Tab-separated table of C-alpha atoms in Angstrom:
chain	number	residue	atom	x	y	z
A	972	MET	CA	-76.249	-10.397	-45.512
A	973	ASN	CA	-78.701	-9.172	-48.076
A	974	GLY	CA	-81.141	-8.208	-45.402
A	975	SER	CA	-79.256	-5.000	-44.671
A	976	ASP	CA	-78.834	-3.911	-48.269
A	977	PRO	CA	-80.055	-0.304	-48.226
A	978	THR	CA	-81.325	-0.320	-51.794
A	979	GLY	CA	-82.855	-3.748	-52.098
A	980	LEU	CA	-80.625	-4.449	-55.059
A	981	CYS	CA	-79.567	-7.781	-53.678
A	982	ASN	CA	-82.654	-9.314	-55.133
A	983	GLN	CA	-81.604	-8.334	-58.621
A	984	PRO	CA	-79.737	-10.753	-60.878
A	985	GLY	CA	-76.110	-10.006	-61.602
A	986	THR	CA	-76.246	-8.005	-64.769
A	987	ASN	CA	-73.495	-5.488	-64.148
A	988	GLN	CA	-70.982	-6.081	-66.926
A	989	SER	CA	-68.693	-3.226	-66.142
A	990	LEU	CA	-66.857	-4.816	-63.272
A	991	VAL	CA	-63.555	-6.373	-64.099
A	992	PRO	CA	-63.961	-10.155	-64.285
A	993	GLY	CA	-61.480	-12.616	-62.908
A	994	PRO	CA	-59.734	-12.908	-59.585
A	995	CYS	CA	-59.257	-9.865	-57.452
A	996	GLU	CA	-56.057	-7.989	-57.966
A	997	PHE	CA	-55.532	-7.674	-54.272
A	998	SER	CA	-56.266	-10.774	-52.268
A	999	ASN	CA	-53.715	-10.193	-49.554
A	1000	ILE	CA	-55.439	-8.399	-46.753
A	1001	ASN	CA	-52.538	-7.870	-44.429
A	1002	TRP	CA	-53.127	-4.211	-44.984
A	1003	VAL	CA	-56.649	-4.505	-43.656
A	1004	HIS	CA	-55.441	-6.460	-40.657
A	1005	GLN	CA	-52.870	-3.803	-39.905
A	1006	ALA	CA	-55.540	-1.173	-40.079
A	1007	GLU	CA	-57.785	-3.119	-37.774
A	1008	ASP	CA	-54.972	-3.800	-35.325
A	1009	TYR	CA	-54.158	-0.130	-35.194
A	1010	LEU	CA	-57.744	0.944	-34.698
A	1011	GLN	CA	-58.294	-1.662	-32.030
A	1012	SER	CA	-55.151	-0.590	-30.236
A	1013	GLN	CA	-56.479	2.946	-30.247
A	1014	ASN	CA	-59.898	1.904	-29.158
A	1015	SER	CA	-59.367	-0.701	-26.451
A	1016	GLY	CA	-59.945	-3.495	-28.910
A	1017	GLY	CA	-63.589	-2.710	-29.342
A	1018	PHE	CA	-63.643	-1.966	-33.017
A	1019	SER	CA	-64.178	-4.378	-35.877
A	1020	ILE	CA	-63.371	-3.210	-39.379
A	1021	THR	CA	-64.942	-6.357	-40.735
A	1022	ARG	CA	-68.357	-5.006	-39.913
A	1023	GLY	CA	-67.692	-2.271	-42.384
A	1024	LEU	CA	-66.548	-4.740	-44.994
A	1025	GLU	CA	-69.701	-6.715	-44.463
A	1026	GLY	CA	-71.803	-3.669	-45.005
A	1027	VAL	CA	-70.100	-2.669	-48.211
A	1028	ALA	CA	-70.135	-6.254	-49.404
A	1029	ASP	CA	-73.874	-6.306	-48.889
A	1030	PHE	CA	-74.359	-3.341	-51.118
A	1031	TYR	CA	-72.035	-4.357	-53.893
A	1032	GLU	CA	-73.234	-7.915	-53.838
A	1033	GLY	CA	-76.555	-6.610	-54.930
A	1034	ALA	CA	-75.138	-4.130	-57.374
A	1035	ALA	CA	-72.688	-6.501	-58.972
A	1036	ASN	CA	-73.582	-10.004	-57.845
A	1037	SER	CA	-70.838	-11.420	-59.968
A	1038	VAL	CA	-67.146	-11.202	-59.246
A	1039	VAL	CA	-66.036	-12.160	-55.790
A	1040	SER	CA	-62.843	-12.019	-53.868
A	1041	GLY	CA	-61.507	-14.965	-51.969
A	1042	VAL	CA	-60.817	-13.281	-48.709
A	1043	THR	CA	-61.298	-14.484	-45.206
A	1044	LEU	CA	-61.090	-11.867	-42.543
A	1045	GLU	CA	-60.479	-12.586	-38.943
A	1046	HIS	CA	-64.099	-12.538	-37.984
A	1047	VAL	CA	-66.063	-13.019	-41.150
A	1048	HIS	CA	-65.575	-15.066	-44.271
A	1049	ILE	CA	-66.860	-12.993	-47.141
A	1050	ALA	CA	-65.501	-14.910	-50.087
A	1051	GLU	CA	-68.948	-15.398	-51.518
A	1052	SER	CA	-70.162	-11.904	-51.270
A	1053	PHE	CA	-67.486	-9.268	-51.716
A	1054	PRO	CA	-67.184	-8.174	-55.324
A	1055	CYS	CA	-63.969	-7.053	-56.917
A	1056	VAL	CA	-64.848	-3.413	-57.305
A	1057	GLY	CA	-61.791	-1.615	-58.529
A	1058	THR	CA	-59.107	-2.939	-56.297
A	1059	TRP	CA	-59.047	-4.319	-52.838
A	1060	GLN	CA	-56.562	-1.726	-51.822
A	1061	TYR	CA	-58.729	1.116	-53.026
A	1062	THR	CA	-61.978	-0.161	-51.622
A	1063	ALA	CA	-60.473	-1.174	-48.332
A	1064	GLY	CA	-58.712	2.165	-48.271
A	1065	GLY	CA	-62.017	3.924	-48.552
A	1066	ILE	CA	-63.461	1.876	-45.774
A	1067	TYR	CA	-60.396	2.368	-43.657
A	1068	GLY	CA	-60.540	6.061	-44.303
A	1069	LEU	CA	-64.162	6.310	-43.405
A	1070	VAL	CA	-63.693	4.227	-40.310
A	1071	SER	CA	-60.595	6.144	-39.371
A	1072	VAL	CA	-62.481	9.384	-39.640
A	1073	GLY	CA	-65.211	7.901	-37.514
A	1074	VAL	CA	-62.842	6.737	-34.834
A	1075	LEU	CA	-60.277	9.448	-34.910
A	1076	GLY	CA	-62.177	12.359	-36.284
A	1077	GLY	CA	-63.955	13.633	-33.229
A	1078	ALA	CA	-66.858	15.630	-34.522
A	1079	GLU	CA	-67.106	13.488	-37.604
A	1080	THR	CA	-68.202	10.479	-35.613
A	1081	GLU	CA	-71.608	12.000	-35.202
A	1082	ALA	CA	-72.046	13.116	-38.750
A	1083	PRO	CA	-71.571	10.432	-41.369
A	1084	SER	CA	-74.746	8.477	-41.299
A	1085	ALA	CA	-73.452	6.842	-44.475
A	1086	ALA	CA	-71.417	4.687	-42.154
A	1087	ASP	CA	-74.566	3.391	-40.569
A	1088	GLU	CA	-76.060	2.839	-43.987
A	1089	PHE	CA	-73.346	0.322	-44.739
A	1090	GLY	CA	-73.195	-1.182	-41.302
A	1091	LEU	CA	-69.962	0.506	-40.390
A	1092	GLY	CA	-70.116	0.239	-36.671
A	1093	ILE	CA	-67.923	1.825	-34.075
A	1094	GLU	CA	-67.757	-0.002	-30.783
A	1095	GLY	CA	-66.259	1.566	-27.722
A	1096	SER	CA	-64.904	5.056	-27.279
A	1097	PRO	CA	-61.763	6.512	-28.800
A	1098	GLU	CA	-60.332	7.822	-25.570
A	1099	GLY	CA	-57.031	9.566	-25.746
A	1100	VAL	CA	-57.069	9.927	-29.493
A	1101	GLU	CA	-56.666	13.411	-30.907
A	1102	PRO	CA	-59.405	14.065	-33.422
A	1103	GLY	CA	-58.450	14.953	-36.926
A	1104	TRP	CA	-55.142	13.155	-36.981
A	1105	GLY	CA	-54.553	10.022	-38.962
A	1106	PRO	CA	-53.331	6.517	-38.222
A	1107	GLY	CA	-49.642	6.284	-37.587
A	1108	THR	CA	-49.745	9.501	-35.674
A	1109	PRO	CA	-46.631	10.053	-33.595
A	1110	LYS	CA	-47.598	10.251	-29.957
A	1111	ALA	CA	-44.990	12.677	-28.748
A	1112	GLY	CA	-46.417	15.997	-27.708
A	1113	GLN	CA	-49.787	17.551	-28.351
A	1114	PRO	CA	-50.913	19.713	-31.237
A	1115	PRO	CA	-50.731	23.405	-30.451
A	1116	ASP	CA	-53.933	25.143	-29.543
A	1117	ASP	CA	-54.159	27.176	-32.691
A	1118	VAL	CA	-54.044	24.135	-34.977
A	1119	PRO	CA	-57.473	23.068	-36.184
A	1120	LYS	CA	-58.285	19.545	-35.089
A	1121	VAL	CA	-60.766	18.811	-37.821
A	1122	PRO	CA	-61.340	20.126	-41.324
A	1123	THR	CA	-63.119	23.421	-40.988
A	1124	GLN	CA	-64.324	24.177	-44.489
A	1125	SER	CA	-67.452	22.836	-46.071
A	1126	TYR	CA	-65.901	22.348	-49.467
A	1127	GLY	CA	-62.793	20.460	-48.429
A	1128	LYS	CA	-63.831	17.506	-50.512
A	1129	ALA	CA	-64.269	19.669	-53.563
A	1130	GLN	CA	-60.780	21.118	-53.294
A	1131	VAL	CA	-58.739	17.950	-53.210
A	1132	PRO	CA	-58.536	14.920	-55.517
A	1133	SER	CA	-61.287	12.488	-54.622
A	1134	TRP	CA	-58.828	9.670	-54.043
A	1135	VAL	CA	-57.379	11.605	-51.120
A	1136	THR	CA	-60.571	11.781	-49.108
A	1137	ASN	CA	-62.013	8.511	-50.371
A	1138	GLY	CA	-58.750	6.782	-49.546
A	1139	GLY	CA	-58.813	8.064	-46.015
A	1140	TYR	CA	-55.616	10.059	-46.345
A	1141	THR	CA	-55.144	12.613	-43.617
A	1142	PRO	CA	-52.240	14.540	-42.129
A	1143	TYR	CA	-50.272	12.969	-39.310
A	1144	PHE	CA	-49.546	14.922	-36.202
A	1145	GLY	CA	-46.124	16.450	-36.479
A	1146	GLU	CA	-46.107	16.630	-40.259
A	1147	THR	CA	-45.816	19.877	-42.137
A	1148	PRO	CA	-48.311	20.371	-44.978
A	1149	ALA	CA	-45.482	19.790	-47.467
A	1150	GLU	CA	-44.573	16.526	-45.770
A	1151	THR	CA	-48.203	15.485	-45.799
A	1152	ALA	CA	-48.572	16.220	-49.500
A	1153	THR	CA	-45.359	14.400	-50.370
A	1154	ARG	CA	-46.277	11.358	-48.303
A	1155	ILE	CA	-49.752	11.120	-49.762
A	1156	MET	CA	-48.461	11.423	-53.334
A	1157	ASN	CA	-45.803	8.787	-52.614
A	1158	GLU	CA	-48.352	6.425	-51.146
A	1159	GLN	CA	-50.727	6.917	-54.044
A	1160	TYR	CA	-48.286	6.723	-56.941
A	1161	GLY	CA	-45.122	5.297	-55.427
A	1162	GLU	CA	-41.985	7.224	-54.600
A	1163	GLY	CA	-40.406	8.584	-57.764
A	1164	ASN	CA	-43.457	7.737	-59.856
A	1165	TRP	CA	-45.002	11.177	-59.842
A	1166	SER	CA	-43.881	14.609	-60.865
A	1167	GLY	CA	-45.267	18.079	-60.970
A	1168	THR	CA	-45.485	20.213	-57.898
A	1169	GLY	CA	-46.430	23.458	-59.597
A	1170	PRO	CA	-49.582	25.515	-59.251
A	1171	GLY	CA	-52.721	23.530	-59.988
A	1172	SER	CA	-50.983	20.155	-59.659
A	1173	GLU	CA	-52.388	17.399	-57.470
A	1174	TYR	CA	-49.462	17.939	-55.121
A	1175	SER	CA	-50.334	21.617	-54.859
A	1176	GLN	CA	-54.010	20.864	-54.275
A	1177	ILE	CA	-53.160	18.466	-51.453
A	1178	LEU	CA	-50.672	20.952	-50.005
A	1179	LYS	CA	-53.355	23.639	-49.958
A	1180	TRP	CA	-55.900	21.290	-48.423
A	1181	ALA	CA	-53.452	20.237	-45.704
A	1182	SER	CA	-52.441	23.832	-45.024
A	1183	ARG	CA	-55.990	25.078	-44.836
A	1184	HIS	CA	-57.729	22.263	-43.047
A	1185	PHE	CA	-55.134	20.849	-40.737
A	1186	GLY	CA	-52.656	23.668	-40.308
B	454	MET	CA	-81.475	9.749	-65.576
B	455	ASP	CA	-84.326	8.401	-67.653
B	456	GLU	CA	-82.024	6.380	-69.869
B	457	LEU	CA	-80.517	4.459	-66.947
B	458	ASN	CA	-81.665	0.978	-66.067
B	459	GLU	CA	-83.300	0.373	-62.726
B	460	ILE	CA	-80.130	-0.844	-61.002
B	461	ASP	CA	-78.151	2.192	-62.131
B	462	LYS	CA	-80.954	4.519	-61.106
B	463	LYS	CA	-80.934	3.031	-57.624
B	464	LEU	CA	-77.169	3.309	-57.459
B	465	ILE	CA	-77.296	6.982	-58.399
B	466	GLN	CA	-80.036	7.577	-55.867
B	467	GLN	CA	-77.857	5.916	-53.249
B	468	VAL	CA	-74.884	8.117	-54.181
B	469	LEU	CA	-77.082	11.212	-54.014
B	470	LYS	CA	-78.269	10.150	-50.597
B	471	GLU	CA	-74.687	9.724	-49.430
B	472	GLN	CA	-73.768	13.072	-50.980
B	473	ASP	CA	-76.511	14.704	-48.935
B	474	GLN	CA	-75.011	13.072	-45.868
B	475	GLU	CA	-71.592	14.350	-46.890
B	476	ALA	CA	-72.996	17.865	-47.130
B	477	GLU	CA	-74.707	17.571	-43.757
B	478	SER	CA	-71.407	16.517	-42.214
B	479	GLY	CA	-69.513	19.395	-43.811
B	480	PHE	CA	-68.082	16.962	-46.356
B	481	THR	CA	-66.167	15.033	-43.766
B	482	ALA	CA	-68.131	11.848	-44.438
B	483	THR	CA	-67.197	9.741	-47.436
B	484	SER	CA	-69.404	8.259	-50.128
B	485	THR	CA	-68.043	4.762	-50.583
B	486	THR	CA	-70.573	4.095	-53.292
B	487	LEU	CA	-69.312	7.009	-55.404
B	488	ALA	CA	-65.732	5.826	-54.919
B	489	GLY	CA	-66.778	2.359	-56.046
B	490	LEU	CA	-68.542	3.686	-59.112
B	491	ILE	CA	-65.604	5.836	-60.164
B	492	THR	CA	-63.164	2.952	-59.894
B	493	SER	CA	-65.364	0.255	-61.377
B	494	ARG	CA	-67.446	1.831	-64.120
B	495	PRO	CA	-66.120	2.584	-67.608
B	496	GLU	CA	-65.438	6.225	-68.359
B	497	SER	CA	-68.073	6.129	-71.092
B	498	TRP	CA	-70.704	5.232	-68.510
B	499	LEU	CA	-69.472	7.826	-66.033
B	500	ARG	CA	-69.484	10.474	-68.729
B	501	ALA	CA	-72.966	9.670	-69.962
B	502	VAL	CA	-74.371	9.709	-66.440
B	503	GLY	CA	-72.307	12.747	-65.471
B	504	VAL	CA	-73.555	14.773	-68.415
B	505	SER	CA	-77.125	13.755	-67.707
B	506	LEU	CA	-76.790	14.759	-64.064
B	507	LEU	CA	-75.107	18.043	-64.943
B	508	ARG	CA	-78.218	19.020	-66.885
B	509	SER	CA	-80.598	18.084	-64.102
B	510	LYS	CA	-82.935	20.566	-62.469
B	511	MET	CA	-81.818	19.326	-59.076
B	512	PRO	CA	-78.745	21.134	-57.644
B	513	SER	CA	-77.503	18.013	-55.858
B	514	GLU	CA	-77.586	16.095	-59.138
B	515	ARG	CA	-75.640	18.831	-60.900
B	516	ILE	CA	-72.998	18.661	-58.178
B	517	LEU	CA	-72.735	14.897	-58.565
B	518	GLY	CA	-72.461	15.298	-62.326
B	519	SER	CA	-69.509	17.655	-61.924
B	520	ARG	CA	-67.872	15.232	-59.484
B	521	MET	CA	-68.101	12.444	-62.053
B	522	LEU	CA	-66.920	14.505	-65.009
B	523	ARG	CA	-63.907	15.930	-63.238
B	524	GLU	CA	-62.571	12.418	-62.608
B	525	LEU	CA	-62.452	11.433	-66.263
B	526	LYS	CA	-59.130	11.204	-68.073
B	527	SER	CA	-60.596	11.141	-71.566
B	528	GLU	CA	-62.403	13.952	-73.378
B	529	ARG	CA	-61.211	16.543	-70.888
B	530	ASP	CA	-61.736	19.443	-73.268
B	531	SER	CA	-65.289	18.430	-73.977
B	532	ASN	CA	-66.052	17.768	-70.325
B	533	ALA	CA	-64.595	21.134	-69.335
B	534	SER	CA	-66.705	22.848	-71.981
B	535	LEU	CA	-69.823	21.213	-70.610
B	536	ILE	CA	-68.992	22.356	-67.102
B	537	ALA	CA	-68.183	25.873	-68.329
B	538	GLU	CA	-71.541	25.993	-70.114
B	539	GLN	CA	-73.290	25.037	-66.912
B	540	LEU	CA	-71.253	27.585	-64.995
B	541	ARG	CA	-72.628	30.351	-67.227
B	542	VAL	CA	-76.232	29.539	-66.372
B	543	GLU	CA	-75.851	28.161	-62.856
B	544	ASP	CA	-77.964	29.986	-60.275
B	545	GLN	CA	-77.010	28.028	-57.155
B	546	ASN	CA	-73.820	29.105	-55.422
B	547	SER	CA	-73.292	25.678	-53.879
B	548	VAL	CA	-73.200	24.190	-57.374
B	549	THR	CA	-71.060	26.985	-58.778
B	550	VAL	CA	-68.378	26.193	-56.211
B	551	TRP	CA	-68.212	22.570	-57.329
B	552	LEU	CA	-68.168	23.566	-60.987
B	553	LEU	CA	-65.211	25.873	-60.416
B	554	TYR	CA	-63.274	23.184	-58.580
B	555	ALA	CA	-64.105	20.746	-61.360
B	556	LEU	CA	-62.482	23.129	-63.843
B	557	ALA	CA	-59.471	23.341	-61.537
B	558	PHE	CA	-59.073	19.572	-61.903
B	559	LEU	CA	-59.586	19.381	-65.644
B	560	HIS	CA	-56.763	21.805	-66.566
B	561	VAL	CA	-58.308	23.146	-69.758
B	562	GLN	CA	-56.934	26.608	-70.534
B	563	SER	CA	-59.841	27.667	-72.713
B	564	THR	CA	-62.058	27.779	-69.622
B	565	LEU	CA	-59.981	30.435	-67.857
B	566	PRO	CA	-62.047	33.398	-69.132
B	567	ILE	CA	-65.273	32.056	-67.624
B	568	VAL	CA	-63.442	31.351	-64.359
B	569	LEU	CA	-62.243	34.950	-64.153
B	570	GLU	CA	-65.815	36.216	-64.360
B	571	PHE	CA	-66.386	34.844	-60.862
B	572	ALA	CA	-63.562	36.765	-59.171
B	573	ASN	CA	-66.048	39.453	-58.166
B	574	HIS	CA	-68.863	37.106	-57.233
B	575	GLU	CA	-70.921	38.083	-54.212
B	576	SER	CA	-70.445	34.729	-52.488
B	577	PRO	CA	-67.136	34.294	-50.615
B	578	GLU	CA	-67.350	30.515	-51.121
B	579	VAL	CA	-67.434	31.081	-54.855
B	580	ARG	CA	-64.586	33.605	-54.761
B	581	GLU	CA	-62.587	31.177	-52.648
B	582	ALA	CA	-62.789	28.567	-55.411
B	583	VAL	CA	-61.639	30.958	-58.124
B	584	PRO	CA	-57.888	30.905	-57.303
B	585	ASP	CA	-57.792	27.112	-57.543
B	586	ALA	CA	-59.522	27.258	-60.883
B	587	ILE	CA	-57.184	29.997	-62.133
B	588	SER	CA	-54.098	27.924	-61.354
B	589	GLY	CA	-55.720	24.779	-62.696
B	590	CYS	CA	-56.688	26.400	-65.975
B	591	SER	CA	-53.518	28.381	-66.551
B	592	GLY	CA	-51.197	25.667	-67.746
B	593	GLU	CA	-47.476	26.296	-67.486
B	594	SER	CA	-47.645	30.066	-67.161
B	595	LEU	CA	-49.948	32.432	-65.377
B	596	PRO	CA	-51.524	34.883	-67.822
B	597	PRO	CA	-51.742	38.551	-66.766
B	598	SER	CA	-55.514	38.301	-66.456
B	599	GLY	CA	-55.151	35.389	-64.034
B	600	ARG	CA	-52.460	37.177	-62.060
B	601	ASP	CA	-54.583	40.311	-61.760
B	602	ALA	CA	-57.526	38.296	-60.474
B	603	LEU	CA	-55.333	36.575	-57.893
B	604	LEU	CA	-53.929	39.926	-56.780
B	605	LEU	CA	-57.461	41.243	-56.369
B	606	LEU	CA	-58.570	38.215	-54.373
B	607	ALA	CA	-55.433	38.399	-52.215
B	608	VAL	CA	-56.852	41.548	-50.600
B	609	ASP	CA	-60.428	40.260	-50.371
B	610	ALA	CA	-62.444	41.082	-47.261
B	611	ASN	CA	-62.907	37.373	-46.523
B	612	ASP	CA	-59.884	35.684	-44.933
B	613	GLN	CA	-60.484	32.312	-46.576
B	614	VAL	CA	-60.589	33.975	-49.968
B	615	ARG	CA	-57.364	35.816	-49.178
B	616	PHE	CA	-55.703	32.582	-48.107
B	617	SER	CA	-56.811	30.829	-51.278
B	618	ALA	CA	-55.409	33.599	-53.473
B	619	VAL	CA	-52.195	34.146	-51.504
B	620	PHE	CA	-51.526	30.414	-51.517
B	621	GLU	CA	-51.821	30.285	-55.314
B	622	LEU	CA	-49.692	33.410	-55.741
B	623	GLY	CA	-47.128	31.723	-53.521
B	624	ARG	CA	-47.185	28.581	-55.644
B	625	TRP	CA	-46.525	30.619	-58.773
B	626	TRP	CA	-43.791	32.557	-57.004
B	627	THR	CA	-42.010	29.435	-55.786
B	628	SER	CA	-42.363	27.809	-59.196
B	629	GLY	CA	-40.119	30.515	-60.591
B	630	LEU	CA	-42.498	33.174	-61.820
B	631	VAL	CA	-40.711	36.473	-61.236
B	632	ASP	CA	-43.278	39.208	-60.889
B	633	PRO	CA	-42.808	42.290	-58.700
B	634	GLN	CA	-46.529	42.620	-58.083
B	635	ILE	CA	-46.788	39.056	-56.820
B	636	HIS	CA	-43.763	39.652	-54.599
B	637	LYS	CA	-45.335	42.806	-53.233
B	638	ALA	CA	-48.601	40.996	-52.556
B	639	LEU	CA	-46.785	38.244	-50.663
B	640	ILE	CA	-44.885	40.788	-48.582
B	641	GLN	CA	-48.143	42.483	-47.677
B	642	ALA	CA	-49.781	39.168	-46.872
B	643	LYS	CA	-47.015	38.354	-44.398
B	644	VAL	CA	-48.621	40.803	-41.999
B	645	ASP	CA	-52.223	39.782	-42.705
B	646	SER	CA	-54.627	39.617	-39.786
B	647	HIS	CA	-55.256	35.908	-40.368
B	648	LYS	CA	-52.647	33.280	-39.493
B	649	LEU	CA	-53.374	31.056	-42.490
B	650	VAL	CA	-52.726	33.929	-44.865
B	651	ARG	CA	-49.548	34.982	-43.058
B	652	ASP	CA	-48.225	31.430	-43.077
B	653	ALA	CA	-48.963	30.930	-46.757
B	654	ALA	CA	-47.114	34.105	-47.674
B	655	ALA	CA	-44.189	33.410	-45.364
B	656	ASP	CA	-43.796	29.851	-46.672
B	657	ALA	CA	-43.738	31.034	-50.248
B	658	LEU	CA	-41.202	33.773	-49.595
B	659	ARG	CA	-39.001	31.427	-47.585
B	660	GLN	CA	-39.045	28.706	-50.246
B	661	ALA	CA	-38.184	31.178	-52.964
B	662	LEU	CA	-35.026	32.332	-51.233
């Protein structure tokens, strides 16, 4: 796996002391499987999220080369290479988000060469999938013509908390911006575990982002 | 950057490379390496690297520095001051935008005056970021200076700037701020030429009923 490490760090000894030692907090990967199942169902079964995990594992193996998770995915056993960077949920969320954007995001599929850098491959074509709408999208109806299908502003990432875009959060078709913001906050913090919807709050930032970029 | 070890230098170079790819994609791509760094590295490390990057001669490094500093939960006042200092001398609009949004995330009221100086900036991208920063830096109540800047930006020639300002005025209005000038601005925005602006104003007025 080290052969595809983009930085060559895999040849370095494991000296990174900042990673949290011990077993990974999240070892249950049902969430990843669900993500993969969904993406495959949307993509005629041609997509493998594990390729993305391999790619990221390659990089962090070199960067960390210490803590590992004990996870076996459907296609690839990566227990000896995937470091516990942050949490499984977060890291996998980032991958899922990136992959989701690649599969579902229309124009984005051509842009993020970072995906290639980490071996995030997309196999097959996402026929019948509306670009710009996230996993779990209700299938009834089509978005109206005047609704932007993809984010239109260059600084979308600057305007919203990084965990939103890094976590792959995106509006679902049929949601209002307020529903999107509430759902994302609930998923991030847990229902009832967050407060503050006033100007400048994270909720308000997400609401603005959803209103502006996804209509 | 000089004080970093070789591994960290390569990591930062990788993040910068991914950030360039993000920019090329209109920031629709995601830097997984940056996400990993933010979640795995201690805040002390992120702050040291962020400060170093913020002082770099390279615009892309200054942007990355602001992205690191805005994530930190500790030393917010100090981090906001550093970003405000950079904002005063920044000569690249693309960096200025990120610096303003960073201040919007850090919620430090003492930085509001420097934010307001950019309400008349020549770049619409910069002006568009100002309303976010005003709300982010205003705390529980919107000061008159912040309100006046939002009212000015709500009639900006650029529709994205108008949306940004009208949205923030709407958030203040729905949060209970009773101000006839804000109400008047929202009423006017309801018939704006741009749908986003109209919708933002209409939503705010409807919610406040």
